[in-house]
Amino acid sequence: MAMPRIREVRAYVVRGGGADYHDQGGQHWIDDHIATPMARYPEYRASRQKFGLNVLGTLVVEIEAEDGTVGFATTTAGEPGAYIVEKHLARFVEGAPVTSIEKIWDQMYSSTLFYGRKGLVVNCLSAVDLALYDLLGKIRQEPVYALLGGPVQDELVFYATGARPDLAEKLGFIGGKLPLQHGPAEGPEGMRANLDKLASMRERVSEDFFLSWDCWMSLDLDYATRLARDSAEFGLKWIEEPLPPDDYWGYAELRRRVPTGTWVSTGEHEWTRFGFRLLLEMGCADMIQPDVNWCGGITELTKIAALADAHGVPVVPHGSSVYSYHFVITRRNSPFSEFLMMHPQASEIVPMFHPLLLDEPVPEGGRLRLPETPGFGVRLNPECDLHRPYTH
Ligand SMILES: C[C@H](O)[C@H](O)CC(=O)C(=O)O
Ligand SMILES: [Mg+2]
């Protein structure tokens, strides 16, 4: 079968949910006094949006082949991302065969080394990579998981991230990850409030339902050590992203300090196999959590997961909806998946990238069988207002 070439790349910005899942309206648990590295400044404690967490918005990348087939994907990168895709990355994609995914990745990464390597630029590159997978799947009439070698499990099993693990258990999830609300700047009172929250959730859920902390880079080594130790009596399964992502030494030390049986996890804000190589070789984590919409797309996640497998470290991707589901279903080394509760009170199941995607699958009873729809199996919601700020 002759493979078409790529005709055009287009980059759009959209506000309100989507891949920038922090870009929510008011009164949402995800913006309700969550511990962050900015919480040392009292004026930025109550709301993450106040310091600019949702400043970027969602970037949508569409890639159209000569035969008219369109693949698309999304990331957190907004208007600066649209500029990078249109003015820089598109040149490596347009005119290339739709199968040229590895070469395009290498050209995008190598050509942006002088200002990229991590963060926004690799988020953009991830969206292009995922859009290429979506396109290839649609052209071959196969789901992305089939392109990746096929499923190794029949269905995905989920834990839930949100303010109400007790409700998540009733919805069938296997565990719940709570946002930590108070950091070191809030002293012993904040620590007590954190532990009280965990204790009260432990009382409300069954013994087999696991509980974890999401610390969103907000702690220091001593606080993280105390939190992990004092949370152990409530059966804490893991302490996630307790330290700033560049503190590889702190993570390695924390792993030595936490009680046996408590995992240290991180990787949500790490990029490419080079960043994960440091985490793995330095013994920073019992589990890594790359976000496929950020870390370099499927092309890079495949390499990161192979490295992790060789180190005996499980890979449980951060959020990222269908983009991680198609990957996880093909991996023995990814025992479960994350579902971010995007309902404002975390009391009902809402698609993770709502309202941007149509046909976005959600777990039922904490489980999900992926449909056989080509590509990632989702469509852009025509009711979302996509804006194309740049052309090339
Ligand atoms: C709940 C966390 O603060 C963050 O919004 C999401 C996250 O880190 C995760 O899902 O993991
Ligand atoms: Mg997290």
Short mmCIF file of C-alpha atoms and ligand atoms in Angstrom, two decimals:
data_model
loop_
_atom_site.label_atom_id
_atom_site.label_comp_id
_atom_site.label_asym_id
_atom_site.label_seq_id
_atom_site.Cartn_x
_atom_site.Cartn_y
_atom_site.Cartn_z
CA MET A 1 0.00 0.00 0.00
CA ALA A 2 1.52 3.33 -1.10
CA MET A 3 1.64 5.73 1.85
CA PRO A 4 0.61 9.34 1.18
CA ARG A 5 2.80 12.27 2.11
CA ILE A 6 1.87 15.04 4.48
CA ARG A 7 0.30 18.14 2.95
CA GLU A 8 -0.23 20.56 5.84
CA VAL A 9 0.27 21.14 9.56
CA ARG A 10 -2.08 23.50 11.42
CA ALA A 11 -1.88 24.63 15.06
CA TYR A 12 -4.88 25.94 17.03
CA VAL A 13 -5.46 27.30 20.50
CA VAL A 14 -8.54 26.58 22.58
CA ARG A 15 -9.52 27.68 26.11
CA GLY A 16 -11.47 25.96 28.86
CA GLY A 17 -10.43 22.38 29.65
CA GLY A 18 -8.97 20.07 27.00
CA ALA A 19 -5.32 19.12 27.41
CA ASP A 20 -4.77 22.10 29.71
CA TYR A 21 -7.03 20.45 32.28
CA HIS A 22 -6.13 23.09 34.87
CA ASP A 23 -7.90 25.66 32.69
CA GLN A 24 -11.24 25.25 34.49
CA GLY A 25 -13.85 27.72 35.73
CA GLY A 26 -14.15 28.77 39.39
CA GLN A 27 -15.12 26.51 42.31
CA HIS A 28 -13.24 23.44 41.09
CA TRP A 29 -11.41 21.12 43.48
CA ILE A 30 -8.36 21.31 41.18
CA ASP A 31 -7.87 24.96 42.10
CA ASP A 32 -8.86 24.81 45.76
CA HIS A 33 -5.86 25.55 48.00
CA ILE A 34 -3.47 22.93 46.63
CA ALA A 35 0.13 22.82 47.86
CA THR A 36 2.54 24.15 45.22
CA PRO A 37 6.07 25.59 45.10
CA MET A 38 4.38 29.04 45.01
CA ALA A 39 2.58 28.44 48.32
CA ARG A 40 5.50 29.98 50.20
CA TYR A 41 4.00 33.28 48.99
CA PRO A 42 0.71 33.58 50.95
CA GLU A 43 -1.01 35.51 48.17
CA TYR A 44 -0.64 32.51 45.81
CA ARG A 45 -1.77 29.81 48.27
CA ALA A 46 -5.50 29.64 47.69
CA SER A 47 -5.51 29.36 43.90
CA ARG A 48 -3.03 27.99 41.37
CA GLN A 49 -4.71 29.96 38.60
CA LYS A 50 -3.69 33.12 40.47
CA PHE A 51 -0.01 32.40 39.77
CA GLY A 52 -0.76 31.42 36.16
CA LEU A 53 -1.20 27.65 36.12
CA ASN A 54 -3.70 27.94 33.26
CA VAL A 55 -1.86 30.69 31.42
CA LEU A 56 -1.07 28.58 28.35
CA GLY A 57 -4.33 26.87 27.38
CA THR A 58 -4.68 23.92 25.04
CA LEU A 59 -2.84 23.51 21.75
CA VAL A 60 -4.40 21.36 19.02
CA VAL A 61 -2.20 20.18 16.14
CA GLU A 62 -3.84 18.92 12.95
CA ILE A 63 -1.85 17.11 10.28
CA GLU A 64 -3.43 16.56 6.88
CA ALA A 65 -2.16 14.00 4.38
CA GLU A 66 -2.32 14.39 0.59
CA ASP A 67 -5.30 12.01 0.49
CA GLY A 68 -7.27 14.37 2.78
CA THR A 69 -7.01 12.23 5.93
CA VAL A 70 -6.52 14.39 9.03
CA GLY A 71 -4.83 13.28 12.25
CA PHE A 72 -4.82 15.49 15.32
CA ALA A 73 -3.58 15.61 18.90
CA THR A 74 -3.39 18.04 21.73
CA THR A 75 -1.13 19.28 24.53
CA THR A 76 -0.68 22.11 27.01
CA ALA A 77 1.13 24.86 25.09
CA GLY A 78 -1.42 27.46 23.91
CA GLU A 79 -0.40 30.36 21.69
CA PRO A 80 3.41 30.14 22.18
CA GLY A 81 3.08 26.49 21.22
CA ALA A 82 1.11 27.38 18.10
CA TYR A 83 3.97 29.67 17.08
CA ILE A 84 6.59 26.94 17.57
CA VAL A 85 4.59 24.36 15.62
CA GLU A 86 3.70 26.65 12.72
CA LYS A 87 6.94 28.60 12.39
CA HIS A 88 9.46 25.90 13.28
CA LEU A 89 8.28 22.27 13.52
CA ALA A 90 5.94 22.20 10.50
CA ARG A 91 8.89 22.28 8.07
CA PHE A 92 10.00 18.79 9.20
CA VAL A 93 6.53 17.35 8.77
CA GLU A 94 5.14 18.78 5.54
CA GLY A 95 6.20 16.78 2.49
CA ALA A 96 7.34 13.79 4.56
CA PRO A 97 5.74 10.34 4.18
CA VAL A 98 3.12 9.70 6.88
CA THR A 99 5.24 6.79 8.14
CA SER A 100 8.29 8.96 8.80
CA ILE A 101 7.53 9.37 12.51
CA GLU A 102 10.95 8.54 14.00
CA LYS A 103 12.84 10.79 11.56
CA ILE A 104 10.43 13.68 12.13
CA TRP A 105 10.84 13.30 15.92
CA ASP A 106 14.62 13.37 15.63
CA GLN A 107 14.56 16.43 13.37
CA MET A 108 12.13 18.30 15.66
CA TYR A 109 14.18 17.49 18.77
CA SER A 110 17.60 18.15 17.25
CA SER A 111 16.59 21.41 15.60
CA THR A 112 15.13 22.81 18.85
CA LEU A 113 17.99 21.77 21.14
CA PHE A 114 19.24 25.35 21.30
CA TYR A 115 16.03 26.50 23.02
CA GLY A 116 14.16 23.29 23.81
CA ARG A 117 15.03 19.93 25.45
CA LYS A 118 12.26 20.16 28.07
CA GLY A 119 9.01 21.95 28.83
CA LEU A 120 6.93 23.84 26.30
CA VAL A 121 8.96 22.89 23.22
CA VAL A 122 8.77 19.17 23.95
CA ASN A 123 5.06 19.53 24.71
CA CYS A 124 4.67 20.87 21.15
CA LEU A 125 6.79 18.10 19.71
CA SER A 126 4.62 15.60 21.63
CA ALA A 127 1.45 16.94 20.03
CA VAL A 128 2.98 16.64 16.55
CA ASP A 129 4.16 13.10 17.29
CA LEU A 130 0.73 12.04 18.62
CA ALA A 131 -1.04 13.67 15.64
CA LEU A 132 1.24 11.63 13.34
CA TYR A 133 0.21 8.43 15.16
CA ASP A 134 -3.45 9.43 14.89
CA LEU A 135 -2.99 10.09 11.16
CA LEU A 136 -1.17 6.82 10.49
CA GLY A 137 -3.83 4.88 12.40
CA LYS A 138 -6.58 6.51 10.35
CA ILE A 139 -4.76 5.79 7.08
CA ARG A 140 -4.14 2.17 8.05
CA GLN A 141 -7.63 1.92 9.58
CA GLU A 142 -6.15 0.66 12.84
CA PRO A 143 -6.26 1.94 16.42
CA VAL A 144 -2.95 3.32 17.68
CA TYR A 145 -2.59 0.41 20.12
CA ALA A 146 -2.49 -1.93 17.13
CA LEU A 147 0.32 0.14 15.58
CA LEU A 148 2.21 -0.29 18.88
CA GLY A 149 2.13 -4.08 18.75
CA GLY A 150 -1.34 -4.77 20.08
CA PRO A 151 -2.89 -5.11 23.52
CA VAL A 152 -1.37 -7.27 26.24
CA GLN A 153 -4.44 -6.84 28.46
CA ASP A 154 -8.17 -6.87 27.70
CA GLU A 155 -9.02 -3.74 29.62
CA LEU A 156 -7.51 -0.86 31.54
CA VAL A 157 -7.89 -0.61 35.31
CA PHE A 158 -7.98 2.86 36.89
CA TYR A 159 -7.27 4.77 40.03
CA ALA A 160 -8.80 8.23 40.42
CA THR A 161 -7.14 11.55 41.19
CA GLY A 162 -9.34 14.04 42.97
CA ALA A 163 -10.67 15.48 46.17
CA ARG A 164 -13.06 12.55 46.91
CA PRO A 165 -11.41 9.14 46.93
CA ASP A 166 -14.37 7.88 48.97
CA LEU A 167 -16.72 8.60 46.05
CA ALA A 168 -14.16 7.22 43.60
CA GLU A 169 -14.28 3.87 45.38
CA LYS A 170 -18.05 3.76 44.94
CA LEU A 171 -17.50 4.42 41.21
CA GLY A 172 -15.29 1.31 40.97
CA PHE A 173 -11.77 2.76 41.03
CA ILE A 174 -9.01 0.71 42.68
CA GLY A 175 -7.44 3.63 44.54
CA GLY A 176 -7.51 7.36 45.02
CA LYS A 177 -4.87 10.05 44.86
CA LEU A 178 -5.52 13.12 46.95
CA PRO A 179 -4.10 16.55 46.18
CA LEU A 180 -1.98 17.64 49.15
CA GLN A 181 -3.38 20.97 50.28
CA HIS A 182 -0.81 22.33 52.71
CA GLY A 183 2.93 22.67 52.25
CA PRO A 184 5.90 23.50 54.50
CA ALA A 185 5.04 27.22 54.71
CA GLU A 186 1.82 26.34 56.53
CA GLY A 187 3.75 24.75 59.39
CA PRO A 188 2.61 22.10 61.88
CA GLU A 189 -1.03 23.18 61.55
CA GLY A 190 -0.93 22.50 57.81
CA MET A 191 0.75 19.14 58.38
CA ARG A 192 -2.01 18.20 60.86
CA ALA A 193 -4.70 19.24 58.38
CA ASN A 194 -3.06 17.06 55.68
CA LEU A 195 -2.92 14.04 57.96
CA ASP A 196 -6.49 14.61 59.22
CA LYS A 197 -7.70 14.58 55.62
CA LEU A 198 -5.91 11.32 54.89
CA ALA A 199 -7.18 9.77 58.14
CA SER A 200 -10.76 10.74 57.38
CA MET A 201 -10.52 9.32 53.85
CA ARG A 202 -9.01 6.11 55.19
CA GLU A 203 -12.02 5.74 57.49
CA ARG A 204 -14.41 6.16 54.57
CA VAL A 205 -12.80 3.68 52.15
CA SER A 206 -12.23 -0.04 52.38
CA GLU A 207 -8.93 -1.58 53.43
CA ASP A 208 -8.13 -2.75 49.88
CA PHE A 209 -8.66 0.66 48.30
CA PHE A 210 -5.31 2.43 48.08
CA LEU A 211 -4.63 6.05 48.94
CA SER A 212 -1.79 8.24 47.67
CA TRP A 213 -0.66 11.84 47.91
CA ASP A 214 -0.10 14.14 44.95
CA CYS A 215 2.31 16.82 46.19
CA TRP A 216 2.80 18.72 42.90
CA MET A 217 6.49 19.61 43.52
CA SER A 218 5.62 21.52 46.71
CA LEU A 219 7.73 20.01 49.51
CA ASP A 220 11.29 19.85 50.79
CA LEU A 221 13.09 16.68 51.78
CA ASP A 222 12.36 16.93 55.53
CA TYR A 223 8.68 17.69 55.10
CA ALA A 224 8.29 14.92 52.50
CA THR A 225 10.02 12.46 54.84
CA ARG A 226 7.72 13.35 57.75
CA LEU A 227 4.62 13.27 55.55
CA ALA A 228 5.51 9.83 54.18
CA ARG A 229 6.33 8.47 57.64
CA ASP A 230 3.19 9.86 59.33
CA SER A 231 0.97 8.77 56.42
CA ALA A 232 2.18 5.18 56.61
CA GLU A 233 -0.27 4.32 59.40
CA PHE A 234 -3.09 5.15 56.96
CA GLY A 235 -1.61 2.75 54.42
CA LEU A 236 -0.22 5.39 52.03
CA LYS A 237 0.73 3.64 48.76
CA TRP A 238 2.81 6.39 47.20
CA ILE A 239 3.98 9.96 47.68
CA GLU A 240 3.95 11.64 44.27
CA GLU A 241 6.15 14.47 43.04
CA PRO A 242 7.01 15.67 46.54
CA LEU A 243 10.12 17.62 45.45
CA PRO A 244 10.99 20.00 42.61
CA PRO A 245 11.64 17.91 39.46
CA ASP A 246 15.30 18.99 39.18
CA ASP A 247 16.14 17.68 42.66
CA TYR A 248 17.22 14.18 41.53
CA TRP A 249 19.47 13.93 44.61
CA GLY A 250 16.56 14.72 46.93
CA TYR A 251 14.40 12.04 45.32
CA ALA A 252 17.15 9.44 45.69
CA GLU A 253 17.56 10.36 49.36
CA LEU A 254 13.80 10.38 50.01
CA ARG A 255 13.54 6.85 48.67
CA ARG A 256 16.08 5.78 51.26
CA ARG A 257 14.12 7.53 54.02
CA VAL A 258 10.46 6.53 53.43
CA PRO A 259 8.99 3.54 55.26
CA THR A 260 9.26 0.17 53.54
CA GLY A 261 6.22 -0.33 51.35
CA THR A 262 5.67 3.37 50.57
CA TRP A 263 6.59 4.25 46.99
CA VAL A 264 8.16 7.49 45.84
CA SER A 265 6.87 8.41 42.38
CA THR A 266 7.61 11.23 39.98
CA GLY A 267 8.09 12.08 36.30
CA GLU A 268 4.96 14.06 35.51
CA HIS A 269 7.16 17.12 34.91
CA GLU A 270 10.06 15.32 33.24
CA TRP A 271 10.82 15.22 29.53
CA THR A 272 12.42 12.76 27.09
CA ARG A 273 14.45 9.60 27.70
CA PHE A 274 17.35 11.78 28.80
CA GLY A 275 15.45 13.18 31.81
CA PHE A 276 14.03 9.76 32.70
CA ARG A 277 17.48 8.21 32.39
CA LEU A 278 18.57 10.42 35.30
CA LEU A 279 15.54 9.47 37.39
CA LEU A 280 16.09 5.78 36.76
CA GLU A 281 19.86 5.61 37.05
CA MET A 282 19.88 7.70 40.22
CA GLY A 283 17.22 5.49 41.83
CA CYS A 284 14.78 8.38 42.28
CA ALA A 285 11.46 6.56 41.94
CA ASP A 286 9.59 3.31 42.55
CA MET A 287 7.21 4.25 39.72
CA ILE A 288 7.50 6.83 36.95
CA GLN A 289 4.66 8.90 35.56
CA PRO A 290 5.52 10.42 32.18
CA ASP A 291 2.73 12.43 30.55
CA VAL A 292 2.58 11.35 26.90
CA ASN A 293 1.16 14.73 25.83
CA TRP A 294 4.26 16.40 27.29
CA CYS A 295 7.23 14.02 27.55
CA GLY A 296 7.80 13.59 23.80
CA GLY A 297 4.76 11.70 22.53
CA ILE A 298 4.41 7.98 21.90
CA THR A 299 7.78 7.81 20.10
CA GLU A 300 9.58 8.95 23.24
CA LEU A 301 7.34 7.21 25.77
CA THR A 302 8.18 3.89 24.11
CA LYS A 303 11.88 4.53 24.80
CA ILE A 304 11.26 5.78 28.34
CA ALA A 305 9.16 2.70 29.10
CA ALA A 306 11.84 0.36 27.76
CA LEU A 307 14.43 2.02 30.01
CA ALA A 308 12.08 1.77 33.00
CA ASP A 309 11.35 -1.88 32.25
CA ALA A 310 15.06 -2.65 32.29
CA HIS A 311 15.27 -0.97 35.72
CA GLY A 312 12.24 -2.89 37.02
CA VAL A 313 10.28 0.35 37.51
CA PRO A 314 6.59 0.46 36.50
CA VAL A 315 5.32 3.20 34.18
CA VAL A 316 1.94 4.68 35.07
CA PRO A 317 1.49 7.69 32.80
CA HIS A 318 0.15 10.92 34.16
CA GLY A 319 -3.39 11.78 32.93
CA SER A 320 -3.42 12.29 29.16
CA SER A 321 -6.62 10.37 28.42
CA VAL A 322 -6.71 8.34 25.16
CA TYR A 323 -3.11 9.23 24.39
CA SER A 324 -1.91 7.19 27.36
CA TYR A 325 -4.67 4.56 27.22
CA HIS A 326 -3.50 3.36 23.78
CA PHE A 327 0.00 3.00 25.15
CA VAL A 328 -0.79 1.40 28.52
CA ILE A 329 -2.94 -1.34 26.96
CA THR A 330 0.17 -2.52 25.05
CA ARG A 331 2.48 -2.72 28.11
CA ARG A 332 3.07 -5.35 30.73
CA ASN A 333 5.01 -2.79 32.75
CA SER A 334 2.00 -0.47 33.22
CA PRO A 335 -0.26 -2.21 35.75
CA PHE A 336 -2.96 0.50 35.98
CA SER A 337 -3.91 3.95 34.66
CA GLU A 338 -4.77 7.32 36.08
CA PHE A 339 -8.17 8.93 35.70
CA LEU A 340 -8.33 12.60 36.62
CA MET A 341 -11.73 13.50 38.04
CA MET A 342 -12.64 16.64 36.12
CA HIS A 343 -16.04 17.10 37.73
CA PRO A 344 -15.75 20.25 39.91
CA GLN A 345 -16.60 18.26 43.07
CA ALA A 346 -14.92 15.05 41.86
CA SER A 347 -18.23 13.32 42.39
CA GLU A 348 -19.08 12.18 38.85
CA ILE A 349 -17.19 10.87 35.86
CA VAL A 350 -16.52 13.52 33.24
CA PRO A 351 -14.22 12.83 30.24
CA MET A 352 -10.71 13.98 31.14
CA PHE A 353 -10.29 16.39 28.20
CA HIS A 354 -13.90 17.57 28.26
CA PRO A 355 -15.27 19.41 26.29
CA LEU A 356 -12.64 19.23 23.55
CA LEU A 357 -12.97 15.63 22.41
CA LEU A 358 -15.98 13.70 21.16
CA ASP A 359 -16.07 9.91 21.75
CA GLU A 360 -13.51 10.24 24.57
CA PRO A 361 -13.91 6.95 26.44
CA VAL A 362 -14.27 6.90 30.24
CA PRO A 363 -13.97 4.04 32.71
CA GLU A 364 -17.09 2.28 33.88
CA GLY A 365 -16.79 0.50 37.18
CA GLY A 366 -13.13 1.60 37.16
CA ARG A 367 -12.40 -0.33 33.95
CA LEU A 368 -12.26 0.43 30.25
CA ARG A 369 -12.12 -1.64 27.05
CA LEU A 370 -10.75 0.45 24.22
CA PRO A 371 -12.81 0.59 21.02
CA GLU A 372 -11.28 -0.46 17.69
CA THR A 373 -11.79 2.97 16.13
CA PRO A 374 -8.80 4.01 13.95
CA GLY A 375 -6.18 6.36 15.36
CA PHE A 376 -6.81 7.47 18.93
CA GLY A 377 -10.56 7.10 18.28
CA VAL A 378 -11.56 10.66 19.20
CA ARG A 379 -12.89 13.65 17.24
CA LEU A 380 -12.62 17.38 17.84
CA ASN A 381 -15.80 18.85 19.24
CA PRO A 382 -17.02 21.35 16.58
CA GLU A 383 -18.60 23.40 19.38
CA CYS A 384 -15.17 24.30 20.79
CA ASP A 385 -13.83 27.57 19.50
CA LEU A 386 -10.49 26.74 17.85
CA HIS A 387 -8.36 29.76 16.98
CA ARG A 388 -5.37 29.63 14.58
CA PRO A 389 -3.14 32.56 15.64
CA TYR A 390 -0.28 31.91 13.17
CA THR A 391 0.17 30.43 9.70
CA HIS A 392 3.38 29.63 7.89
C1 LIG B 1 -3.96 17.14 41.53
C2 LIG B 1 -2.62 17.66 41.11
O1 LIG B 1 -2.29 18.80 41.84
C3 LIG B 1 -2.54 17.99 39.63
O2 LIG B 1 -3.53 18.93 39.30
C4 LIG B 1 -2.72 16.76 38.76
C5 LIG B 1 -1.62 15.79 38.96
O3 LIG B 1 -0.53 16.11 39.35
C6 LIG B 1 -1.86 14.38 38.66
O4 LIG B 1 -2.92 14.05 38.13
O5 LIG B 1 -0.99 13.58 38.94
MG MG B 2 0.72 14.35 39.88
#
